[in-house]
Short mmCIF file of C-alpha atoms and ligand atoms in Angstrom, two decimals:
data_model
loop_
_atom_site.label_atom_id
_atom_site.label_comp_id
_atom_site.label_asym_id
_atom_site.label_seq_id
_atom_site.Cartn_x
_atom_site.Cartn_y
_atom_site.Cartn_z
CA UNK A 11 -56.05 -68.69 15.69
CA UNK A 12 -58.87 -66.74 17.38
CA UNK A 13 -62.40 -67.03 15.96
CA UNK A 14 -62.26 -63.64 14.22
CA UNK A 15 -58.72 -62.50 13.47
CA UNK A 16 -58.41 -58.81 12.62
CA UNK A 17 -58.06 -58.33 8.84
CA UNK A 18 -55.01 -56.28 7.80
CA UNK A 19 -54.26 -54.92 4.34
CA UNK A 20 -50.72 -54.12 3.27
CA UNK A 21 -50.10 -51.31 0.76
CA UNK A 22 -46.34 -51.68 0.39
CA UNK A 23 -43.71 -50.82 -2.15
CA UNK A 24 -40.59 -52.66 -1.10
CA UNK A 25 -40.07 -56.42 -0.79
CA UNK A 26 -38.06 -55.83 2.33
CA UNK A 27 -41.01 -54.19 4.13
CA UNK A 28 -43.45 -56.82 2.83
CA UNK A 29 -41.30 -59.75 4.01
CA UNK A 30 -40.73 -58.23 7.45
CA UNK A 31 -44.40 -57.34 8.04
CA UNK A 32 -45.76 -60.62 6.67
CA UNK A 33 -43.46 -62.53 9.02
CA UNK A 34 -44.59 -60.51 12.06
CA UNK A 35 -48.31 -60.62 11.19
CA UNK A 36 -48.32 -64.35 10.39
CA UNK A 37 -46.78 -65.07 13.78
CA UNK A 38 -49.38 -62.90 15.53
CA UNK A 39 -52.50 -64.95 16.23
CA UNK A 40 -54.88 -61.98 16.39
CA UNK A 41 -54.21 -60.64 12.88
CA UNK A 42 -54.68 -61.98 9.36
CA UNK A 43 -53.36 -60.46 6.13
CA UNK A 44 -55.99 -59.87 3.42
CA UNK A 45 -54.24 -59.29 0.12
CA UNK A 46 -57.37 -59.36 -2.03
CA UNK A 47 -61.09 -58.70 -1.69
CA UNK A 48 -62.99 -55.63 -0.63
CA UNK A 49 -60.62 -53.20 1.07
CA UNK A 50 -63.54 -52.19 3.28
CA UNK A 51 -63.22 -55.54 5.02
CA UNK A 52 -59.80 -54.56 6.40
CA UNK A 53 -59.64 -53.01 9.83
CA UNK A 54 -56.01 -52.01 9.61
CA UNK A 55 -54.04 -50.64 6.65
CA UNK A 56 -50.26 -50.49 6.68
CA UNK A 57 -49.12 -48.02 4.08
CA UNK A 58 -45.54 -47.46 2.95
CA UNK A 59 -44.51 -43.93 2.00
CA UNK A 60 -42.14 -44.10 -0.98
CA UNK A 61 -40.34 -41.57 -3.16
CA UNK A 62 -43.53 -39.70 -3.98
CA UNK A 63 -45.04 -38.98 -0.58
CA UNK A 64 -47.79 -36.76 -2.02
CA UNK A 65 -49.32 -39.69 -3.96
CA UNK A 66 -49.08 -41.91 -0.89
CA UNK A 67 -50.74 -39.31 1.33
CA UNK A 68 -53.48 -38.99 -1.27
CA UNK A 69 -54.08 -42.75 -0.93
CA UNK A 70 -54.11 -42.38 2.85
CA UNK A 71 -56.76 -39.65 2.56
CA UNK A 72 -58.76 -41.86 0.20
CA UNK A 73 -58.75 -44.75 2.64
CA UNK A 74 -59.86 -42.57 5.52
CA UNK A 75 -62.40 -40.65 3.42
CA UNK A 76 -63.98 -43.92 2.30
CA UNK A 77 -64.87 -44.26 5.97
CA UNK A 78 -63.63 -47.83 6.21
CA UNK A 79 -63.64 -47.40 9.93
CA UNK A 80 -60.20 -48.89 10.21
CA UNK A 81 -56.87 -47.38 11.14
CA UNK A 82 -53.85 -46.60 8.99
CA UNK A 83 -50.23 -47.15 10.02
CA UNK A 84 -47.52 -45.44 8.01
CA UNK A 85 -44.06 -46.89 7.44
CA UNK A 86 -41.22 -44.91 6.01
CA UNK A 87 -37.43 -45.03 5.71
CA UNK A 88 -37.26 -41.25 5.82
CA UNK A 89 -36.20 -39.62 9.04
CA UNK A 90 -37.63 -36.27 8.00
CA UNK A 91 -39.71 -35.08 10.98
CA UNK A 92 -42.04 -33.10 8.71
CA UNK A 93 -43.11 -36.41 7.14
CA UNK A 94 -44.11 -37.74 10.57
CA UNK A 95 -46.08 -34.58 11.30
CA UNK A 96 -47.82 -34.76 7.91
CA UNK A 97 -48.67 -38.46 8.43
CA UNK A 98 -50.21 -37.85 11.82
CA UNK A 99 -52.07 -34.77 10.60
CA UNK A 100 -53.47 -36.84 7.75
CA UNK A 101 -54.99 -39.25 10.23
CA UNK A 102 -52.41 -42.05 10.44
CA UNK A 103 -52.43 -43.59 13.92
CA UNK A 104 -48.91 -45.01 14.06
CA UNK A 105 -45.66 -44.17 12.33
CA UNK A 106 -43.18 -47.03 11.97
CA UNK A 107 -39.65 -46.46 10.80
CA UNK A 108 -37.75 -48.57 8.32
CA UNK A 109 -35.95 -50.94 8.51
CA UNK A 110 -38.81 -52.60 10.35
CA UNK A 111 -38.20 -53.31 14.04
CA UNK A 112 -40.27 -56.29 15.13
CA UNK A 113 -40.79 -55.08 18.70
CA UNK A 114 -41.89 -51.64 17.47
CA UNK A 115 -44.50 -53.19 15.16
CA UNK A 116 -45.79 -55.54 17.84
CA UNK A 117 -46.21 -52.69 20.31
CA UNK A 118 -48.11 -50.69 17.70
CA UNK A 119 -50.37 -53.70 16.96
CA UNK A 120 -51.11 -54.13 20.66
CA UNK A 121 -51.98 -50.46 21.01
CA UNK A 122 -54.28 -50.82 18.00
CA UNK A 123 -56.00 -53.82 19.61
CA UNK A 124 -56.52 -51.92 22.85
CA UNK A 125 -58.04 -48.92 21.00
CA UNK A 126 -60.25 -51.24 18.94
CA UNK A 127 -61.51 -53.03 22.03
CA UNK A 128 -62.18 -49.76 23.81
CA UNK A 129 -64.13 -48.52 20.80
CA UNK A 130 -66.17 -51.73 20.57
CA UNK A 131 -66.91 -51.78 24.28
CA UNK A 132 -68.03 -48.18 24.05
CA UNK A 133 -70.45 -48.94 21.20
CA UNK A 134 -71.78 -52.17 22.60
CA UNK A 135 -74.81 -51.73 24.81
CA UNK A 136 -73.67 -53.40 27.99
CA UNK A 137 -75.77 -56.21 29.27
CA UNK A 138 -76.33 -56.54 32.96
CA UNK A 139 -76.01 -60.26 33.21
CA UNK A 140 -77.38 -62.19 36.16
CA UNK A 141 -75.19 -64.78 37.86
CA UNK A 142 -77.10 -67.90 38.91
CA UNK A 143 -74.87 -69.92 41.23
CA UNK A 144 -75.80 -73.56 41.90
CA UNK A 145 -74.44 -75.15 45.07
CA UNK A 146 -74.91 -78.87 45.70
CA UNK A 147 -75.71 -79.55 49.34
CA UNK A 148 -74.18 -83.01 48.93
CA UNK A 149 -72.49 -85.04 46.19
CA UNK A 150 -74.77 -86.48 43.53
CA UNK A 151 -77.93 -84.47 44.27
CA UNK A 152 -78.21 -83.41 40.62
CA UNK A 153 -76.48 -80.02 40.75
CA UNK A 154 -74.86 -80.45 37.32
CA UNK A 155 -78.08 -81.84 35.80
CA UNK A 156 -79.98 -78.76 36.96
CA UNK A 157 -77.22 -76.29 35.96
CA UNK A 158 -76.85 -77.71 32.45
CA UNK A 159 -80.58 -77.88 31.80
CA UNK A 160 -81.27 -74.50 33.35
CA UNK A 161 -78.68 -72.96 31.02
CA UNK A 162 -79.95 -74.73 27.90
CA UNK A 163 -83.54 -73.76 28.73
CA UNK A 164 -82.59 -70.13 29.34
CA UNK A 165 -80.97 -70.08 25.89
CA UNK A 166 -83.76 -72.05 24.22
CA UNK A 167 -85.36 -71.06 20.94
CA UNK A 168 -87.46 -67.96 21.19
CA UNK A 169 -85.38 -66.58 24.02
CA UNK A 170 -83.08 -63.75 23.06
CA UNK A 171 -80.97 -64.33 26.14
CA UNK A 172 -77.25 -64.85 25.76
CA UNK A 173 -76.29 -67.56 28.23
CA UNK A 174 -72.98 -68.83 29.59
CA UNK A 175 -72.38 -71.92 31.68
CA UNK A 176 -69.27 -72.15 33.87
CA UNK A 177 -68.11 -75.39 35.43
CA UNK A 178 -66.33 -74.66 38.70
CA UNK A 179 -65.91 -78.28 39.79
CA UNK A 180 -62.15 -78.42 39.94
CA UNK A 181 -60.59 -81.36 38.07
CA UNK A 182 -63.79 -83.37 37.90
CA UNK A 183 -66.00 -81.00 35.97
CA UNK A 184 -68.61 -82.96 34.05
CA UNK A 185 -70.38 -80.25 32.07
CA UNK A 186 -68.59 -81.19 28.79
CA UNK A 187 -69.74 -84.80 29.23
CA UNK A 188 -73.33 -83.72 29.89
CA UNK A 189 -73.27 -81.70 26.65
CA UNK A 190 -71.10 -84.07 24.60
CA UNK A 191 -68.52 -81.43 23.73
CA UNK A 192 -64.74 -81.40 23.74
CA UNK A 193 -63.77 -77.82 24.55
CA UNK A 194 -60.16 -76.82 23.95
CA UNK A 195 -59.95 -74.23 26.67
CA UNK A 196 -60.97 -73.97 30.31
CA UNK A 197 -61.09 -71.07 32.75
CA UNK A 198 -57.51 -72.14 33.58
CA UNK A 199 -56.49 -70.40 30.30
CA UNK A 200 -58.20 -67.23 31.42
CA UNK A 201 -56.48 -67.39 34.79
CA UNK A 202 -53.12 -67.80 33.05
CA UNK A 203 -53.77 -64.95 30.60
CA UNK A 204 -55.70 -62.58 32.82
CA UNK A 205 -53.84 -59.54 31.44
CA UNK A 206 -55.27 -60.33 27.97
CA UNK A 207 -58.84 -60.66 29.21
CA UNK A 208 -61.24 -58.70 27.05
CA UNK A 209 -64.48 -59.71 25.37
CA UNK A 210 -62.65 -60.84 22.18
CA UNK A 211 -60.36 -63.14 24.14
CA UNK A 212 -63.25 -64.35 26.30
CA UNK A 213 -65.37 -65.32 23.30
CA UNK A 214 -62.43 -67.14 21.70
CA UNK A 215 -61.99 -69.26 24.82
CA UNK A 216 -65.67 -70.18 25.29
CA UNK A 217 -67.13 -73.20 23.51
CA UNK A 218 -70.48 -72.54 21.84
CA UNK A 219 -72.80 -75.54 22.23
CA UNK A 220 -75.53 -76.21 19.67
CA UNK A 221 -78.08 -74.98 22.25
CA UNK A 222 -76.43 -71.51 22.01
CA UNK A 223 -75.02 -71.89 25.50
CA UNK A 224 -71.40 -70.72 25.78
CA UNK A 225 -69.52 -73.17 27.95
CA UNK A 226 -66.46 -72.50 30.07
CA UNK A 227 -65.24 -75.81 31.50
CA UNK A 228 -63.02 -76.34 34.50
CA UNK A 229 -59.37 -77.27 34.07
CA UNK A 230 -59.03 -81.03 33.80
CA UNK A 231 -55.46 -81.14 35.03
CA UNK A 232 -53.83 -79.98 38.19
CA UNK A 233 -51.30 -77.87 36.32
CA UNK A 234 -52.26 -74.26 35.90
CA UNK A 235 -55.44 -73.99 37.88
CA UNK A 236 -53.62 -72.64 40.88
CA UNK A 237 -53.26 -69.38 39.01
CA UNK A 238 -56.94 -68.79 39.68
CA UNK A 239 -57.58 -66.38 42.51
CA UNK A 240 -60.76 -64.67 43.72
CA UNK A 241 -59.54 -61.52 41.92
CA UNK A 242 -59.22 -63.41 38.61
CA UNK A 243 -62.71 -64.87 38.99
CA UNK A 244 -64.09 -61.45 39.87
CA UNK A 245 -62.63 -59.93 36.70
CA UNK A 246 -63.93 -62.84 34.64
CA UNK A 247 -67.46 -62.60 36.05
CA UNK A 248 -67.50 -58.80 35.77
CA UNK A 249 -66.74 -59.11 32.08
CA UNK A 250 -69.19 -61.96 31.56
CA UNK A 251 -71.94 -59.87 33.12
CA UNK A 252 -71.33 -57.27 30.42
CA UNK A 253 -71.48 -59.84 27.62
CA UNK A 254 -74.18 -62.29 28.78
CA UNK A 255 -77.71 -62.06 30.13
CA UNK A 256 -77.29 -65.13 32.33
CA UNK A 257 -74.17 -66.76 33.69
CA UNK A 258 -75.08 -70.12 35.17
CA UNK A 259 -72.35 -71.49 37.46
CA UNK A 260 -72.15 -75.15 38.46
CA UNK A 261 -70.18 -74.49 41.66
CA UNK A 262 -70.46 -78.00 43.01
CA UNK A 263 -69.60 -77.55 46.66
CA UNK A 264 -68.29 -74.57 48.58
CA UNK A 265 -64.64 -75.47 48.83
CA UNK A 266 -62.48 -72.39 48.68
CA UNK A 267 -62.19 -68.63 48.34
CA UNK A 268 -63.18 -68.84 44.69
CA UNK A 269 -66.56 -70.39 45.56
CA UNK A 270 -67.01 -67.61 48.12
CA UNK A 271 -66.24 -64.92 45.56
CA UNK A 272 -68.88 -66.35 43.21
CA UNK A 273 -71.39 -66.46 46.05
CA UNK A 274 -70.64 -62.85 46.84
CA UNK A 275 -71.23 -61.81 43.23
CA UNK A 276 -74.27 -64.02 42.57
CA UNK A 277 -77.71 -62.58 41.85
CA UNK A 278 -79.43 -65.87 42.67
CA UNK A 279 -78.04 -68.81 44.62
CA UNK A 280 -79.76 -72.14 44.14
CA UNK A 281 -78.92 -74.62 46.89
CA UNK A 282 -79.77 -78.03 45.46
CA UNK A 283 -80.78 -80.92 47.68
CA UNK A 284 -82.85 -84.07 47.86
CA UNK A 285 -85.32 -85.00 50.57
CA UNK A 286 -82.88 -86.90 52.77
CA UNK A 287 -81.84 -86.19 56.32
CA UNK A 288 -78.10 -85.72 55.63
CA UNK A 289 -78.87 -83.46 52.73
CA UNK A 290 -81.26 -81.24 54.64
CA UNK A 291 -78.78 -81.04 57.51
CA UNK A 292 -76.21 -79.79 55.01
CA UNK A 293 -78.68 -77.23 53.67
CA UNK A 294 -79.07 -75.88 57.20
CA UNK A 295 -75.29 -75.74 57.56
CA UNK A 296 -74.96 -73.89 54.27
CA UNK A 297 -77.63 -71.36 55.28
CA UNK A 298 -75.82 -70.86 58.56
CA UNK A 299 -72.54 -70.35 56.71
CA UNK A 300 -74.19 -67.68 54.56
CA UNK A 301 -75.32 -65.92 57.69
CA UNK A 302 -71.81 -66.07 59.18
CA UNK A 303 -70.32 -64.73 55.98
CA UNK A 304 -72.86 -61.94 55.76
CA UNK A 305 -73.72 -62.86 52.17
CA UNK A 306 -75.51 -63.72 49.97
CA UNK A 307 -78.64 -61.93 51.24
CA UNK A 308 -81.32 -64.37 52.30
CA UNK A 309 -83.81 -63.40 49.62
CA UNK A 310 -81.33 -64.32 46.88
CA UNK A 311 -80.95 -67.84 48.23
CA UNK A 312 -83.41 -70.45 46.95
CA UNK A 313 -83.58 -74.07 48.02
CA UNK A 314 -84.37 -76.46 45.17
CA UNK A 315 -85.37 -80.04 45.90
CA UNK A 316 -84.40 -82.50 43.18
CA UNK A 317 -85.67 -86.06 42.64
CA UNK A 318 -88.93 -85.17 44.36
CA UNK A 319 -91.51 -87.95 44.84
CA UNK A 320 -94.97 -87.27 46.24
CA UNK A 321 -94.88 -90.30 48.51
CA UNK A 322 -91.50 -89.34 49.93
CA UNK A 323 -90.91 -90.26 53.57
CA UNK A 324 -89.93 -86.67 54.26
CA UNK A 325 -92.53 -84.21 52.99
CA UNK A 326 -91.75 -80.75 51.59
CA UNK A 327 -93.41 -79.27 54.68
CA UNK A 328 -91.16 -81.32 56.97
CA UNK A 329 -88.17 -80.16 54.97
CA UNK A 330 -89.20 -76.51 55.24
CA UNK A 331 -89.60 -76.87 58.98
CA UNK A 332 -86.20 -78.46 59.30
CA UNK A 333 -84.29 -75.86 57.32
CA UNK A 334 -86.53 -73.02 58.49
CA UNK A 335 -86.90 -71.75 54.97
CA UNK A 336 -89.36 -72.18 52.17
CA UNK A 337 -88.57 -74.71 49.48
CA UNK A 338 -88.48 -72.61 46.35
CA UNK A 339 -88.87 -75.33 43.75
CA UNK A 340 -89.06 -79.08 43.50
CA UNK A 341 -88.04 -81.11 40.47
CA UNK A 342 -89.62 -84.53 39.94
CA UNK A 343 -87.72 -87.78 40.12
CA UNK A 344 -86.95 -89.45 36.78
CA UNK A 345 -83.75 -91.41 37.03
CA UNK A 346 -84.13 -93.13 33.67
CA UNK A 347 -84.54 -89.88 31.69
CA UNK A 348 -81.86 -87.96 33.58
CA UNK A 349 -79.39 -90.83 33.10
CA UNK A 350 -80.27 -91.20 29.46
CA UNK A 351 -79.66 -87.46 28.88
CA UNK A 352 -76.25 -87.72 30.56
CA UNK A 353 -75.27 -90.82 28.61
CA UNK A 354 -76.30 -89.30 25.30
CA UNK A 355 -74.75 -85.94 26.15
CA UNK A 356 -77.99 -84.11 25.41
CA UNK A 357 -80.09 -81.53 27.23
CA UNK A 358 -83.38 -82.91 28.58
CA UNK A 359 -85.42 -80.68 26.30
CA UNK A 360 -83.85 -82.39 23.28
CA UNK A 361 -84.73 -85.86 24.54
CA UNK A 362 -88.15 -85.38 26.10
CA UNK A 363 -89.27 -81.75 26.19
CA UNK A 364 -92.72 -82.73 27.47
CA UNK A 365 -91.60 -84.94 30.33
CA UNK A 366 -92.43 -83.63 33.83
CA UNK A 367 -88.69 -83.47 34.62
CA UNK A 368 -87.84 -81.36 31.58
CA UNK A 369 -90.89 -79.13 32.00
CA UNK A 370 -90.11 -78.50 35.65
CA UNK A 371 -86.60 -77.22 34.87
CA UNK A 372 -88.05 -75.18 31.98
CA UNK A 373 -90.50 -73.53 34.39
CA UNK A 374 -87.69 -72.80 36.82
CA UNK A 375 -85.73 -71.20 33.96
CA UNK A 376 -88.79 -69.17 32.90
CA UNK A 377 -89.20 -67.86 36.39
CA UNK A 378 -85.56 -66.80 36.63
CA UNK A 379 -85.71 -65.28 33.14
CA UNK A 380 -88.84 -63.30 33.78
CA UNK A 381 -87.46 -61.99 37.05
CA UNK A 382 -90.50 -63.37 38.76
CA UNK A 383 -88.44 -63.97 41.84
CA UNK A 384 -90.25 -62.46 44.77
CA UNK A 385 -87.98 -61.88 47.74
CA UNK A 386 -89.01 -64.03 50.64
CA UNK A 387 -89.75 -61.65 53.49
CA UNK A 388 -88.58 -63.38 56.60
CA UNK A 389 -87.45 -60.77 59.11
CA UNK A 390 -86.97 -63.27 61.86
CA UNK A 391 -84.90 -65.62 59.75
CA UNK A 392 -81.61 -64.99 61.55
CA UNK A 393 -83.14 -65.16 64.98
CA UNK A 394 -84.90 -68.37 64.12
CA UNK A 395 -81.78 -69.86 62.58
CA UNK A 396 -79.81 -69.29 65.74
CA UNK A 397 -82.45 -69.32 68.38
CA UNK A 398 -83.80 -72.77 67.74
CA UNK A 399 -82.55 -76.25 67.34
CA UNK A 400 -83.49 -77.47 63.94
CA UNK A 401 -86.35 -79.92 64.35
CA UNK A 402 -84.64 -82.63 62.34
CA UNK A 403 -85.83 -85.28 64.79
CA UNK A 404 -89.34 -84.72 63.53
CA UNK A 405 -88.97 -87.44 60.98
CA UNK A 406 -86.09 -89.40 62.46
CA UNK A 407 -87.24 -92.93 63.13
N1 ATP B 517 -84.54 -85.31 38.74
C1 ATP B 517 -83.81 -86.42 38.79
N2 ATP B 517 -84.40 -87.62 38.95
C2 ATP B 517 -83.67 -88.74 39.05
N3 ATP B 517 -82.34 -88.79 38.98
C3 ATP B 517 -81.69 -87.64 38.80
C4 ATP B 517 -82.38 -86.40 38.69
N4 ATP B 517 -81.45 -85.43 38.52
C5 ATP B 517 -80.25 -86.03 38.50
N5 ATP B 517 -80.38 -87.36 38.68
C6 ATP B 517 -79.32 -88.37 38.71
O1 ATP B 517 -78.46 -88.09 39.79
C7 ATP B 517 -77.13 -88.46 39.47
C8 ATP B 517 -76.22 -87.33 39.82
O2 ATP B 517 -76.52 -86.23 38.99
P1 ATP B 517 -75.49 -85.03 38.80
O3 ATP B 517 -74.20 -85.52 38.28
O4 ATP B 517 -76.21 -83.99 38.05
O5 ATP B 517 -75.32 -84.60 40.32
P2 ATP B 517 -74.21 -83.65 40.98
O6 ATP B 517 -74.82 -83.10 42.20
O7 ATP B 517 -73.68 -82.70 39.98
O8 ATP B 517 -73.09 -84.71 41.34
P3 ATP B 517 -71.57 -84.45 41.76
O9 ATP B 517 -71.60 -84.11 43.22
O10 ATP B 517 -70.91 -85.75 41.48
O11 ATP B 517 -71.06 -83.33 40.93
C9 ATP B 517 -77.13 -88.85 38.00
O12 ATP B 517 -77.07 -90.23 37.91
C10 ATP B 517 -78.45 -88.34 37.47
O13 ATP B 517 -78.96 -89.19 36.47
MG1 MG B 518 -71.74 -82.31 39.33
#
């Protein structure tokens, strides 16, 4: 059953019609019959025209005049075409003949859903969500830790931002563990049901965490995820941008066309790394790959150093020289706290909001939220990337 099934009220005269419609509506997961309570709460009325059509049309007028905002379907056993004309003139949206044909009713319900969604989308002020894509330059650098805590900080109290967190690590996604949640659905469901994708379906698939972050985990089994294609992910992200202010994506590593599609659509790409030689070499390779691809633009790409220690053998300056790009942000090392947060399934801000680690990710989130990102002007970036050997030997012993 979706989170908010559409309430339907039946105004019927015959048992035959009631039985048939109740059976169809009970089997349809998006609708729920409301036989009592305020009729204003119903979004759809199904009204049977009996032997005294004038009285029934008067009721139809009453429902519409009360401005319930819903729609009215008419059912009738009469084949008199003037009745159909009168029903439609009176404002009924669908005319269903009796005896009830299941397929005819289902088609009418689907048309109603499409109209309702169109109406809602039209009224809703569209957000222009920003996609923040996190790419780990190597396994275990803390990509998931940063993604999870960035998302929970962006959604933190006081912020009005609506935030989603997508786990793109195929099969081994760990976001649910980091947040101690057991979501029912993954983006595999969306891939399988792409034709149904609208904001109602999207919200019913997402898992809302207590931090107000809406989580979309990765499929945990092999079956089904192959349905995902770059086109599916593009449709999903397009819709999410209309519903959310921030869509944080834990992409893990660049592995396939889907990762490339996300990169292409991202507003900010955070390449996460630690101050180690293999990691920085990978950062250089990733930057080179971006250049070869032609996207994302350089100013959208930010290198974030995790587990930073002041006495590190490789300094931030050395690192910048080696990757030929400024380090955008560095997050302090605190293995004990980060591990404790993972093991307890809690965001860092819940465990130790004032710790340097938590504060650092909060500041990073604030910067992204306040659009303080200043493009790094580096006109010679490409030339430098290709023209020079990366001075990695500088700190090689
Ligand atoms: N700032 C930090 N200081 C110390 N340890 C950290 C920090 N951030 C993360 N870690 C630790 O690094 C390990 C890996 O973290 P995480 O799972 O977030 O990395 P990842 O890049 O997502 O890994 P994977 O490649 O497996 O997906 C964890 O044990 C975590 O506790
Ligand atoms: Mg991870």
